[in-house]
Amino acid sequence: MKFVLDSHTHTVASGHAYSTVLEMARAAADAGLELMCITDHAPGMEGTTNRDYFANARVIDRELFGVHLMVGAELNIMDTQGTVDLDEPMLQKLDLAIASLHTKCIAPGGDAEGYTHALVTAMQSPYVNIIGHPDDGRYPLDYPTLVRAAGEHGVLLEVNNSSLTPGCFRVNAPVHCAEMLRLCKKEGVPVVVGSDAHFVSFVGNHQYAQALFEELDFPEELVMNRDAAAFRAFVEAHRNRAK
Ligand SMILES: [Zn+2]
Ligand SMILES: [Zn+2]
């Protein structure tokens, strides 16, 4: 299967990433991608950019070097109520959003009930399209509930290639990701692979996700990275719930 899109990347605006929008787009073109999402960390994370960066995102060309760009944000889930750190009028201006649990914004060490409730509540926003790296052992999750909710709400669960890379700081991510994928396969719930690139070299890098798909004999039709138009339509369908 050819991966034609990368749903999760960061630029220098995120504060701990190192490439510009132009450099990332060039890298996406070099990697043969048709579409790349730029999803810088939202303002709740210490050291990232500010609200105005997202408010002004319309000025970025959506086509660079032959690659379609979707410009959004990686939101921080701030509490177990699923509160995110950009409001709906702001999210409406973006092309898509990922929502994720990060240690700078929500304390690890809680129970699966609380974190699962946070993610499922976040999915109810029409502007949350992807749940980022739901694979970190520091944030235990009730995967059957998470997968069912993603299917019901039309939200994609992310297979994060950085999480699957040996040495990643997230805890036991390959084991948790595999558990999630087995349930997605059983329930017919689609997923999307994001590189979570913080530098040009990682754009479009999906190798560990691909290996896991092969190991689990995961159905190709449930991987949104094979069709850019279908991915955009999936995101749009969820956003249209706001209308
Ligand atoms: Zn980051
Ligand atoms: Zn993240």
Coordinates of C-alpha atoms and ligand atoms in Angstrom, one line a residue:
M1 CA 0.0 0.0 0.0
K2 CA 1.3 3.4 -0.9
F3 CA 0.9 6.1 1.8
V4 CA 0.0 9.4 0.1
L5 CA -0.6 11.5 3.1
D6 CA 0.9 12.4 6.5
S7 CA -1.7 13.6 9.0
H8 CA 0.6 14.9 11.8
T9 CA 3.6 17.2 11.5
H10 CA 5.2 20.1 13.4
T11 CA 7.1 23.2 12.3
V12 CA 9.4 25.5 14.1
A13 CA 6.4 27.3 15.5
S14 CA 5.9 24.4 18.0
G15 CA 8.9 25.6 19.9
H16 CA 10.6 22.2 20.0
A17 CA 10.5 21.4 16.3
Y18 CA 13.1 22.6 13.8
S19 CA 11.8 23.1 10.2
T20 CA 9.7 25.8 8.5
V21 CA 6.4 25.3 6.6
L22 CA 8.3 25.6 3.3
E23 CA 10.9 23.1 4.3
M24 CA 8.3 20.6 5.5
A25 CA 6.3 21.0 2.3
R26 CA 9.4 20.5 0.2
A27 CA 10.2 17.3 2.3
A28 CA 6.6 16.1 1.7
A29 CA 7.0 16.6 -2.1
D30 CA 10.4 14.7 -2.0
A31 CA 8.7 11.9 0.0
G32 CA 6.1 11.6 -2.8
L33 CA 3.1 12.7 -0.6
E34 CA 0.0 14.2 -2.1
L35 CA -1.2 15.8 1.2
M36 CA 0.4 16.9 4.5
C37 CA -1.2 18.2 7.6
I38 CA 0.7 20.8 9.6
T39 CA -0.5 20.5 13.2
D40 CA 1.6 22.7 15.5
H41 CA 1.0 22.4 19.2
A42 CA -1.8 24.6 20.4
P43 CA -1.1 27.4 23.0
G44 CA -1.9 25.3 26.1
M45 CA 1.6 23.7 25.8
E46 CA 4.4 25.7 27.3
G47 CA 6.9 26.9 24.8
T48 CA 4.7 26.6 21.6
T49 CA 3.2 29.4 19.5
N50 CA 0.3 31.7 20.3
R51 CA -3.4 32.0 19.3
D52 CA -2.7 34.5 16.5
Y53 CA -0.5 32.0 14.7
F54 CA -3.6 29.8 14.3
A55 CA -6.0 32.7 13.7
N56 CA -3.9 33.8 10.7
A57 CA -3.3 30.3 9.2
R58 CA -5.4 31.1 6.2
V59 CA -2.4 33.1 4.7
I60 CA -0.5 29.8 4.1
D61 CA -0.8 28.5 0.5
R62 CA -2.7 25.2 0.5
E63 CA -0.7 23.9 -2.4
L64 CA 3.1 24.0 -2.3
F65 CA 5.5 22.0 -4.5
G66 CA 2.5 20.0 -5.7
V67 CA 1.5 18.9 -2.2
H68 CA -1.9 19.8 -0.7
L69 CA -1.5 21.3 2.8
M70 CA -4.1 21.2 5.5
V71 CA -3.2 23.5 8.3
G72 CA -4.6 22.8 11.7
A73 CA -3.4 22.2 15.3
E74 CA -2.5 19.5 17.7
L75 CA -4.8 20.4 20.6
N76 CA -3.9 19.7 24.2
I77 CA -6.5 17.9 26.3
M78 CA -6.3 19.9 29.5
D79 CA -8.5 17.8 31.9
T80 CA -10.5 14.6 32.2
Q81 CA -13.6 16.6 31.0
G82 CA -11.9 16.7 27.6
T83 CA -11.4 20.5 27.5
V84 CA -9.2 21.6 24.7
D85 CA -7.0 24.7 24.4
L86 CA -8.5 26.4 21.3
D87 CA -12.2 27.5 21.2
E88 CA -14.7 26.6 18.6
P89 CA -14.6 29.9 16.6
M90 CA -10.8 29.5 16.3
L91 CA -11.1 25.8 15.4
Q92 CA -13.6 26.7 12.7
K93 CA -10.9 28.6 10.9
L94 CA -8.5 25.7 10.8
D95 CA -8.6 22.8 8.3
L96 CA -8.5 20.0 11.0
A97 CA -7.5 19.3 14.5
I98 CA -5.8 16.5 16.4
A99 CA -6.5 16.2 20.2
S100 CA -3.8 14.6 22.4
L101 CA -2.8 13.9 25.9
H102 CA 0.6 15.5 26.8
T103 CA 2.4 15.5 30.2
K104 CA 2.8 19.3 30.1
C105 CA -1.0 19.8 30.1
I106 CA -2.6 16.8 31.9
A107 CA -0.9 14.8 34.6
P108 CA -0.2 11.2 33.9
G109 CA -0.8 8.5 36.6
G110 CA -4.6 8.6 36.6
D111 CA -7.0 5.8 35.7
A112 CA -8.3 4.6 32.3
E113 CA -11.8 5.8 33.1
G114 CA -10.7 9.4 33.4
Y115 CA -8.5 9.5 30.3
T116 CA -11.0 7.6 28.2
H117 CA -13.7 10.0 29.3
A118 CA -11.5 12.9 28.3
L119 CA -10.8 11.5 24.8
V120 CA -14.4 10.5 24.1
T121 CA -15.7 13.9 25.2
A122 CA -13.2 15.6 23.0
M123 CA -14.4 13.5 20.0
Q124 CA -17.9 15.1 20.4
S125 CA -16.6 18.4 19.1
P126 CA -17.1 18.6 15.3
Y127 CA -13.7 20.1 15.0
V128 CA -11.7 17.3 16.6
N129 CA -10.9 14.9 13.7
I130 CA -8.1 12.8 15.1
I131 CA -7.1 11.5 18.5
G132 CA -3.3 11.7 18.6
H133 CA -1.1 8.9 19.9
P134 CA -3.6 7.0 22.0
D135 CA -0.9 4.5 22.8
D136 CA 1.1 5.9 25.8
G137 CA 1.1 3.6 28.9
R138 CA 1.4 6.7 31.0
Y139 CA -2.2 7.4 30.0
P140 CA -4.1 4.0 30.3
L141 CA -7.2 3.8 28.1
D142 CA -10.2 1.6 27.8
Y143 CA -9.7 0.6 24.2
P144 CA -13.0 -1.1 23.5
T145 CA -14.8 2.1 24.6
L146 CA -12.4 4.4 22.7
V147 CA -12.7 2.4 19.4
R148 CA -16.4 2.2 19.6
A149 CA -16.7 6.0 20.2
A150 CA -14.3 6.8 17.3
G151 CA -16.5 4.7 15.0
E152 CA -19.7 6.4 16.2
H153 CA -18.4 10.0 16.0
G154 CA -16.4 9.7 12.8
V155 CA -13.1 10.5 14.4
L156 CA -9.9 8.8 13.4
L157 CA -7.6 7.1 15.9
E158 CA -4.0 7.8 15.1
V159 CA -1.2 5.2 14.6
N160 CA 1.7 7.4 15.6
N161 CA 4.9 6.3 13.8
S162 CA 7.1 8.2 16.3
S163 CA 5.5 6.2 19.2
L164 CA 6.3 3.0 17.4
T165 CA 10.0 4.0 16.8
P166 CA 12.4 2.1 19.1
G167 CA 13.5 4.3 22.0
C168 CA 10.3 6.5 22.0
F169 CA 9.6 8.1 25.4
R170 CA 6.0 7.0 25.3
V171 CA 5.5 3.9 27.4
N172 CA 4.9 0.5 25.7
A173 CA 3.2 2.2 22.8
P174 CA 3.6 -0.7 20.3
V175 CA 1.7 -3.0 22.7
H176 CA -1.1 -0.5 23.2
C177 CA -1.3 0.4 19.5
A178 CA -1.6 -3.3 18.6
E179 CA -4.4 -3.7 21.1
M180 CA -6.2 -0.7 19.5
L181 CA -5.7 -2.0 16.0
R182 CA -7.0 -5.5 16.7
L183 CA -10.2 -3.8 18.0
C184 CA -10.4 -1.5 14.9
K185 CA -10.0 -4.5 12.6
K186 CA -12.8 -6.3 14.4
E187 CA -15.2 -3.3 14.5
G188 CA -14.2 -1.9 11.1
V189 CA -13.1 1.4 12.5
P190 CA -10.6 3.4 10.3
V191 CA -7.3 4.8 11.5
V192 CA -4.7 7.2 10.1
V193 CA -0.9 7.1 10.4
G194 CA 0.9 10.3 11.4
S195 CA 4.7 10.7 11.4
D196 CA 4.5 13.3 14.2
A197 CA 7.6 14.7 12.4
H198 CA 9.4 17.5 14.3
F199 CA 12.1 17.8 11.6
V200 CA 12.1 17.4 7.8
S201 CA 13.7 13.9 7.8
F202 CA 10.7 12.3 9.4
V203 CA 8.0 13.7 7.0
G204 CA 6.1 10.8 5.5
N205 CA 8.0 8.2 7.6
H206 CA 5.4 5.5 8.3
Q207 CA 7.7 2.5 8.3
Y208 CA 6.9 1.2 11.9
A209 CA 3.2 1.6 11.4
Q210 CA 3.4 -0.3 8.1
A211 CA 5.3 -3.1 9.8
L212 CA 2.6 -3.3 12.5
F213 CA -0.2 -3.4 9.9
E214 CA 1.6 -6.3 8.2
E215 CA 2.1 -8.1 11.5
L216 CA -1.6 -7.8 12.4
D217 CA -2.9 -8.4 8.8
F218 CA -4.7 -5.0 9.2
P219 CA -7.2 -4.3 6.4
E220 CA -5.9 -1.7 3.9
E221 CA -9.3 -0.2 3.4
L222 CA -9.2 0.9 7.1
V223 CA -6.0 2.9 6.6
M224 CA -6.9 6.5 5.5
N225 CA -3.4 7.3 4.3
R226 CA -4.0 5.5 1.0
D227 CA -6.4 8.1 -0.4
A228 CA -6.1 11.8 0.1
A229 CA -9.5 12.7 -1.3
A230 CA -11.2 10.1 1.0
F231 CA -9.3 11.6 4.0
R232 CA -10.4 15.1 3.2
A233 CA -14.0 13.9 2.8
F234 CA -13.8 12.1 6.1
V235 CA -12.6 15.3 7.9
E236 CA -15.2 17.4 6.1
A237 CA -18.1 15.0 7.1
H238 CA -17.2 15.4 10.8
R239 CA -16.9 19.2 10.6
N240 CA -20.3 19.3 8.8
R241 CA -21.9 18.1 12.0
A242 CA -21.5 21.7 13.3
K243 CA -23.9 23.0 10.6
Ligands
ZN1 ZN 5.9 18.0 19.9
ZN2 ZN 1.4 14.9 20.6

